[in-house]
Every structure is written in C-alpha cells, then in structure tokens.
Short mmCIF file of C-alpha atoms in Angstrom, two decimals:
data_model
loop_
_atom_site.label_atom_id
_atom_site.label_comp_id
_atom_site.label_asym_id
_atom_site.label_seq_id
_atom_site.Cartn_x
_atom_site.Cartn_y
_atom_site.Cartn_z
CA MET Z 29 -35.37 2.92 -46.02
CA ILE Z 30 -36.81 5.18 -48.49
CA HIS Z 31 -33.53 6.64 -49.63
CA THR Z 32 -30.21 5.15 -49.88
CA PRO Z 33 -27.88 8.07 -51.35
CA TYR Z 34 -24.75 6.38 -49.61
CA ASP Z 35 -25.04 3.53 -52.66
CA GLY Z 36 -22.41 5.74 -54.44
CA SER Z 37 -24.84 8.12 -56.18
CA SER Z 38 -24.11 10.96 -53.72
CA LYS Z 39 -20.73 10.78 -52.63
CA PRO Z 40 -19.48 12.93 -49.57
CA PHE Z 41 -17.89 16.25 -50.24
CA GLN Z 42 -19.31 16.47 -53.66
CA ILE Z 43 -21.94 19.24 -54.78
CA GLY Z 44 -24.14 16.69 -56.77
CA LEU Z 45 -27.23 19.25 -57.54
CA LYS Z 46 -29.85 17.61 -59.76
CA PRO Z 47 -33.10 19.05 -60.95
CA LEU Z 48 -36.22 18.27 -58.69
CA ASP Z 49 -39.77 18.03 -59.68
CA PRO Z 50 -41.74 20.71 -57.82
CA ALA Z 51 -44.48 18.35 -57.00
CA THR Z 52 -41.92 16.46 -54.88
CA TRP Z 53 -40.39 19.37 -53.09
CA ILE Z 54 -41.63 18.37 -49.42
CA GLU Z 55 -41.57 14.97 -47.97
CA VAL Z 56 -44.32 14.14 -45.45
CA ASP Z 57 -44.45 10.68 -43.71
CA ASP Z 58 -45.98 9.14 -40.58
CA GLN Z 59 -43.23 10.74 -38.37
CA LEU Z 60 -44.45 14.11 -38.92
CA GLU Z 61 -45.94 14.68 -35.63
CA THR Z 62 -42.79 13.34 -33.83
CA TYR Z 63 -40.49 16.02 -35.78
CA LEU Z 64 -42.95 18.82 -35.06
CA ALA Z 65 -43.09 17.95 -31.32
CA GLU Z 66 -39.14 18.28 -31.27
CA LYS Z 67 -39.44 21.54 -33.10
CA HIS Z 68 -41.94 22.92 -30.60
CA ARG Z 69 -39.58 21.79 -27.79
CA LEU Z 70 -36.54 23.32 -29.38
CA TYR Z 71 -38.31 26.45 -30.16
CA THR Z 72 -38.92 26.80 -26.22
CA GLU Z 73 -35.94 25.39 -24.71
CA GLU Z 74 -33.11 26.37 -27.50
CA THR Z 75 -34.91 29.34 -29.07
CA ALA Z 76 -31.68 31.43 -29.68
CA ASN Z 77 -29.91 28.51 -31.12
CA VAL Z 78 -32.60 27.36 -33.60
CA LEU Z 79 -34.10 30.69 -34.86
CA VAL Z 80 -32.54 33.61 -36.39
CA ALA Z 81 -33.74 36.37 -38.73
CA GLU Z 82 -32.34 39.65 -39.98
CA GLN Z 83 -34.57 42.70 -40.13
CA GLY Z 84 -35.96 43.20 -43.64
CA THR Z 85 -36.67 39.36 -44.20
CA GLN Z 86 -40.25 39.51 -42.94
CA ALA Z 87 -41.88 39.71 -46.50
CA ALA Z 88 -39.65 36.74 -47.57
CA GLN Z 89 -40.49 34.64 -44.49
CA GLN Z 90 -44.15 35.20 -45.35
CA GLU Z 91 -43.62 34.28 -49.04
CA VAL Z 92 -42.19 31.11 -47.72
CA LEU Z 93 -45.28 30.45 -45.39
CA ASP Z 94 -47.63 31.12 -48.25
CA MET Z 95 -45.86 28.85 -50.70
CA LEU Z 96 -45.83 25.94 -48.18
CA VAL Z 97 -49.49 26.60 -47.46
CA HIS Z 98 -50.28 26.34 -51.03
CA HIS Z 99 -47.95 23.42 -51.80
CA LEU Z 100 -49.41 21.31 -48.87
CA GLY Z 101 -53.03 22.49 -49.26
CA ALA Z 102 -53.00 23.40 -45.68
CA THR Z 103 -56.21 24.65 -44.16
CA SER Z 104 -54.60 26.13 -41.07
CA VAL Z 105 -51.36 27.77 -40.14
CA PRO Z 106 -49.62 26.96 -36.80
CA ASP Z 107 -49.69 29.45 -34.01
CA CYS Z 108 -46.26 30.79 -33.29
CA ASP Z 109 -44.70 33.92 -31.91
CA HIS Z 110 -41.37 33.69 -33.57
CA GLY Z 111 -42.19 34.88 -37.13
CA ALA Z 112 -43.45 33.51 -40.57
CA LEU Z 113 -40.62 31.43 -41.06
CA ALA Z 114 -40.93 29.75 -37.72
CA ARG Z 115 -44.49 29.15 -38.50
CA ALA Z 116 -43.81 27.77 -41.79
CA ALA Z 117 -41.33 25.28 -40.43
CA LEU Z 118 -44.02 24.09 -38.05
CA LEU Z 119 -45.92 22.68 -41.12
CA VAL Z 120 -43.07 20.45 -42.34
CA GLN Z 121 -40.26 17.98 -41.23
CA GLU Z 122 -37.70 20.00 -42.98
CA ASP Z 123 -35.47 22.80 -41.59
CA LEU Z 124 -35.92 26.10 -43.57
CA VAL Z 125 -33.07 28.45 -44.37
CA LEU Z 126 -33.40 31.74 -46.32
CA MET Z 127 -30.21 32.90 -48.37
CA ARG Z 128 -30.26 36.50 -49.84
CA HIS Z 129 -27.86 37.93 -52.49
CA SER Z 130 -25.48 40.65 -51.48
CA PRO Z 131 -22.30 42.10 -52.81
CA ASN Z 132 -20.27 39.67 -50.72
CA GLY Z 133 -22.39 36.72 -52.16
CA TRP Z 134 -25.26 34.65 -51.04
CA ARG Z 135 -25.85 35.15 -47.23
CA LEU Z 136 -27.75 33.29 -44.51
CA VAL Z 137 -30.35 35.89 -43.41
CA ALA Z 138 -32.98 33.86 -41.58
CA ALA Z 139 -33.46 30.17 -40.45
CA SER Z 140 -35.50 27.74 -38.53
CA LEU Z 141 -32.81 25.22 -37.91
CA CYS Z 142 -33.84 22.64 -35.30
CA PHE Z 143 -31.87 19.56 -36.73
CA PRO Z 144 -28.47 20.63 -37.65
CA SER Z 145 -25.90 18.09 -38.53
CA ALA Z 146 -22.81 19.42 -36.52
CA TRP Z 147 -22.96 22.98 -37.08
CA ASN Z 148 -23.95 25.91 -35.40
CA LEU Z 149 -26.47 28.40 -36.68
CA HIS Z 150 -25.08 31.61 -34.97
CA GLU Z 151 -21.57 30.85 -36.34
CA LYS Z 152 -23.28 30.97 -39.91
CA PHE Z 153 -25.94 33.50 -39.43
CA GLY Z 154 -25.27 36.61 -41.65
CA LYS Z 155 -22.20 35.10 -43.60
CA PRO Z 156 -21.87 34.26 -47.24
CA MET Z 157 -21.51 30.95 -48.69
CA HIS Z 158 -17.97 30.84 -48.88
CA GLU Z 159 -17.47 31.53 -45.21
CA ILE Z 160 -20.25 29.17 -44.23
CA HIS Z 161 -18.41 26.34 -46.04
CA GLN Z 162 -15.06 27.39 -44.78
CA PRO Z 163 -14.56 24.45 -42.36
CA VAL Z 164 -15.60 21.97 -45.21
CA PRO Z 165 -12.64 20.25 -46.94
CA GLY Z 166 -12.53 21.57 -50.34
CA PHE Z 167 -15.33 23.99 -50.03
CA GLY Z 168 -13.76 27.16 -48.39
CA GLU Z 169 -13.21 30.69 -50.00
CA GLY Z 170 -11.10 30.37 -53.37
CA THR Z 171 -11.82 26.68 -53.96
CA ARG Z 172 -13.34 25.61 -57.12
CA ASN Z 173 -16.37 24.35 -55.32
CA ALA Z 174 -16.98 27.54 -53.69
CA GLY Z 175 -17.02 29.12 -57.08
CA LEU Z 176 -19.42 26.43 -58.48
CA ILE Z 177 -21.78 26.95 -55.59
CA ASP Z 178 -22.04 30.75 -55.97
CA ARG Z 179 -22.79 30.41 -59.95
CA MET Z 180 -25.34 27.79 -59.01
CA PHE Z 181 -26.91 30.09 -56.59
CA ASP Z 182 -26.78 33.00 -59.16
CA ASN Z 183 -28.18 30.75 -61.96
CA LEU Z 184 -31.26 29.06 -60.09
CA ARG Z 185 -34.40 29.68 -61.65
CA VAL Z 186 -37.87 30.11 -60.00
CA GLU Z 187 -39.47 27.12 -62.13
CA GLN Z 188 -36.75 24.76 -61.41
CA PRO Z 189 -35.72 23.83 -57.81
CA VAL Z 190 -32.84 21.46 -57.39
CA ILE Z 191 -31.86 18.59 -54.75
CA ARG Z 192 -28.80 17.22 -53.32
CA TRP Z 193 -27.82 14.58 -50.67
CA ASN Z 194 -25.54 14.67 -47.81
CA TRP Z 195 -24.92 11.88 -45.33
CA SER Z 196 -22.79 10.81 -42.35
CA LEU Z 197 -22.75 8.42 -39.54
CA TYR Z 198 -23.85 9.03 -36.07
CA GLY Z 199 -23.91 7.19 -32.83
CA ASP Z 200 -27.56 7.95 -32.18
CA ALA Z 201 -30.89 9.03 -33.92
CA ARG Z 202 -31.19 12.58 -32.09
CA LEU Z 203 -32.55 14.95 -34.56
CA TYR Z 204 -30.76 18.04 -32.86
CA HIS Z 205 -27.05 17.53 -33.22
CA PRO Z 206 -25.28 21.05 -32.53
CA ALA Z 207 -21.72 21.55 -33.65
CA SER Z 208 -20.41 20.45 -30.17
CA ASP Z 209 -21.04 16.85 -31.10
CA ASN Z 210 -18.96 16.76 -34.33
CA LYS Z 211 -15.63 15.62 -32.93
CA MET Z 212 -16.84 13.56 -29.95
CA LYS Z 213 -14.76 10.49 -29.22
CA ASN Z 214 -16.26 6.99 -29.09
CA ARG Z 215 -19.07 8.25 -31.22
CA PHE Z 216 -20.54 4.83 -31.50
CA GLY Z 217 -20.15 3.81 -27.78
CA ASP Z 218 -18.11 1.21 -26.13
CA GLY Z 219 -18.22 -2.56 -27.37
CA PRO Z 220 -18.94 -3.95 -30.77
CA ILE Z 221 -20.68 -1.74 -33.44
CA THR Z 222 -24.16 -3.21 -33.96
CA GLY Z 223 -27.22 -1.25 -33.56
CA ASN Z 224 -25.67 2.09 -32.30
CA VAL Z 225 -24.64 3.43 -35.73
CA ILE Z 226 -27.16 5.67 -37.40
CA MET Z 227 -26.86 6.59 -41.20
CA ARG Z 228 -28.06 10.25 -41.01
CA LEU Z 229 -29.29 11.45 -44.35
CA GLU Z 230 -29.85 15.17 -45.42
CA ARG Z 231 -32.35 15.68 -48.20
CA GLN Z 232 -31.46 19.19 -49.39
CA THR Z 233 -33.37 21.32 -51.71
CA LEU Z 234 -32.98 24.99 -53.08
CA ARG Z 235 -35.82 26.88 -54.36
CA LYS Z 236 -35.76 30.53 -55.55
CA LEU Z 237 -38.64 32.65 -54.33
CA PRO Z 238 -40.39 34.35 -57.26
CA LYS Z 239 -41.33 37.68 -55.23
CA SER Z 240 -38.28 38.31 -53.07
CA GLY Z 241 -35.66 36.66 -55.21
CA ASP Z 242 -34.16 35.01 -52.15
CA ILE Z 243 -33.35 31.30 -52.12
CA LEU Z 244 -35.02 28.94 -49.79
CA PHE Z 245 -32.70 26.05 -48.65
CA THR Z 246 -34.53 22.96 -46.91
CA ILE Z 247 -32.90 20.22 -45.12
CA ARG Z 248 -34.92 16.95 -44.22
CA ILE Z 249 -33.32 14.66 -41.85
CA HIS Z 250 -33.79 10.80 -42.41
CA ASN Z 251 -32.28 8.51 -39.90
CA ASN Z 252 -31.67 4.90 -40.66
CA PRO Z 253 -29.75 2.47 -38.25
CA LEU Z 254 -26.91 0.71 -39.70
CA GLU Z 255 -28.29 -2.83 -38.58
CA VAL Z 256 -31.15 -2.53 -41.16
CA LEU Z 257 -28.42 -3.59 -43.80
CA GLU Z 258 -28.55 -7.00 -42.14
CA THR Z 259 -31.98 -7.77 -43.50
CA HIS Z 260 -32.21 -5.44 -46.47
CA ALA Z 261 -31.96 -7.12 -50.00
CA ASP Z 262 -29.12 -4.86 -51.13
CA GLY Z 263 -27.55 -4.66 -47.57
CA PRO Z 264 -24.38 -6.33 -48.47
CA ALA Z 265 -23.82 -4.13 -51.55
CA LEU Z 266 -24.73 -0.90 -49.57
CA ALA Z 267 -22.35 -1.85 -46.86
CA ARG Z 268 -19.57 -2.32 -49.42
CA SER Z 269 -20.29 1.07 -50.99
CA ILE Z 270 -20.30 2.75 -47.66
CA ALA Z 271 -16.92 1.11 -46.73
CA THR Z 272 -15.40 1.99 -49.96
CA GLN Z 273 -16.40 5.71 -49.70
CA VAL Z 274 -15.26 5.97 -46.07
CA ALA Z 275 -11.97 4.13 -46.86
CA ASN Z 276 -11.24 6.83 -49.71
CA LEU Z 277 -12.07 9.82 -47.52
CA THR Z 278 -8.79 11.93 -46.83
CA ASP Z 279 -7.71 12.61 -43.26
CA ALA Z 280 -9.21 16.12 -43.40
CA GLU Z 281 -12.50 14.70 -44.50
CA ILE Z 282 -12.33 11.98 -41.81
CA ASP Z 283 -11.66 14.54 -39.16
CA TYR Z 284 -14.46 16.98 -40.43
CA LYS Z 285 -16.97 13.79 -40.32
CA GLY Z 286 -15.83 13.16 -36.61
CA LEU Z 287 -14.58 9.64 -37.60
CA VAL Z 288 -10.94 9.91 -36.81
CA GLY Z 289 -11.21 7.57 -33.77
CA GLU Z 290 -13.99 5.20 -35.29
CA ARG Z 291 -12.73 4.72 -38.74
CA THR Z 292 -11.11 1.19 -38.19
CA ARG Z 293 -14.08 -0.28 -36.02
CA LEU Z 294 -16.65 1.24 -38.49
CA LEU Z 295 -14.72 -0.37 -41.60
CA GLN Z 296 -14.64 -3.79 -39.79
CA ARG Z 297 -18.36 -3.60 -39.10
CA LEU Z 298 -19.15 -2.59 -42.71
CA GLU Z 299 -16.88 -5.61 -44.10
CA THR Z 300 -18.85 -8.00 -41.93
CA LEU Z 301 -22.07 -6.76 -43.35
CA ALA Z 302 -20.88 -6.68 -46.91
CA SER Z 303 -19.89 -10.37 -46.67
CA ASN Z 304 -23.15 -11.47 -45.08
CA SER Z 305 -26.33 -12.51 -46.87
CA PRO Z 306 -29.68 -10.93 -45.73
CA VAL Z 307 -31.71 -13.29 -43.59
#
C-alpha cells in the first residue's frame, strides 16, 4: 500500500485540500500499461461515456497536453483521434477533467474520465460545481461546503496546486465503475467478507492552468484489497480507523456510499481485522 488515507487523515465527506509539491503532481508506477490498456479499451467501447468536450476548449486541452509532456519528459505523444485532452490522458494513469469559470460558477467543460467512482460523466457535463456535488450529502447548492469549494477554486494559484483524497469500499477492483454500480445490493458478494472488499482510493489534484485560467482536476485510482490488512504492520490500527469512520457515517452518507445493505457485515469483518495481529 502506497497510501493509507483511511487512517483518519482524510475522512469521508470532508474537503481536506492540502498544498501539493508540483514535482509530485503525477504518479507513475508499474501498473501504467494496465491502466492505459483499459483507457484504450474504453475509448473504443465506451467513447461517449468517457470523453466529453465543449467547443472552445481546444486550446486549454492542448495546454494540458503540453504541461504533461513537459512534466513527464515525454519524447512522444500518443496517437488518438479524440482531441488533445484524450491524448494527454494516455500519458498517465490519472483521469483528467477541465473546469472553466462562468457566471454560474466553475463548470465541467471537458474530460477524459475512464475510471469514475460511481458517477456518470454526462450527468455532470456542463454543470457547475454546486450541481455536480448535489447528490453528495452536505455538498449541494447552498451548503457551507459548496461555498468553500467555490472560493477555493476562485483562489487557486498557478504556482500552488493542491491535493485531496477520497476513498470508499467496493466489491471488486474494476477501474471503470459508472454510476449504475453505486447502489448495488450484495456489493461484497455472498458468504464471508474476506478477499472481496477493495479499498478504492482517489488521489485528486487541482492545478490552475497559466494560459487559459482553467483548472485541471486529476483523479488517480488506487485499489487495495482489504485482506492486505491481515499482514500489514499497521493493519489492526487501519482496520480500527476504517471501522470507526464507517460506523460514524450518517444514514445519508452510508446510502451515498452504497453500503446500506453491507454495513453490518463490513463492520464485523473490520472488527476481526482490528483484533488480529499481523502474521
């Protein structure tokens, strides 16, 4: 496990933005080719569901591509017929989302979103942040969190990108999890919960583009099976932290996370992990 935001440092349903060293903006690991192969598949089989762009975003898309080429020291650019943002996304494991300021707030104007965590790109396309977050408990229009996010976007500086974490629990390690999967029953399958719970982490960054003034939102997915806590040195403490946070979620938050029917089984499994010593 590279990251453990479920240790309590990044609690669900909190904004939790922190400054990010630009040198660590993008994460690349030995799974790069696996992620890129899945992006190529989705570009072919789910094109309309994973790629969107408004007219007038071409220059900003190219700006993103140029920034990533420079950041990564890339010597070539992937060939792709879907525009500069789609080409840029084929350089990295991250999903890439462009946000543009408008009289109604910061709107989603272009995206390569191959690895959504239970949301539908077309439902969010063209909408401002407060509408995008409307289904999230405590983040809809008129809430304190919605106002804070708008101000954070307004005040984001080119020289200082920021990072936040989101995490949830899924029944498999698929990268492509569209909205239809959110409220599925028996998320973790029948029988005892052992190796069929995945801790799905979203490493999210925000970076203001110097030329267009748009904001690039990146989302990197990390999948860790819950069973790794059986042997991890900090496994019991991590399991205890996850259990505490899940137990403290409101009914609305549990419903949003798709855990209504699984909460009891999950907590029982976490309590067992928390009481065990790693082997």
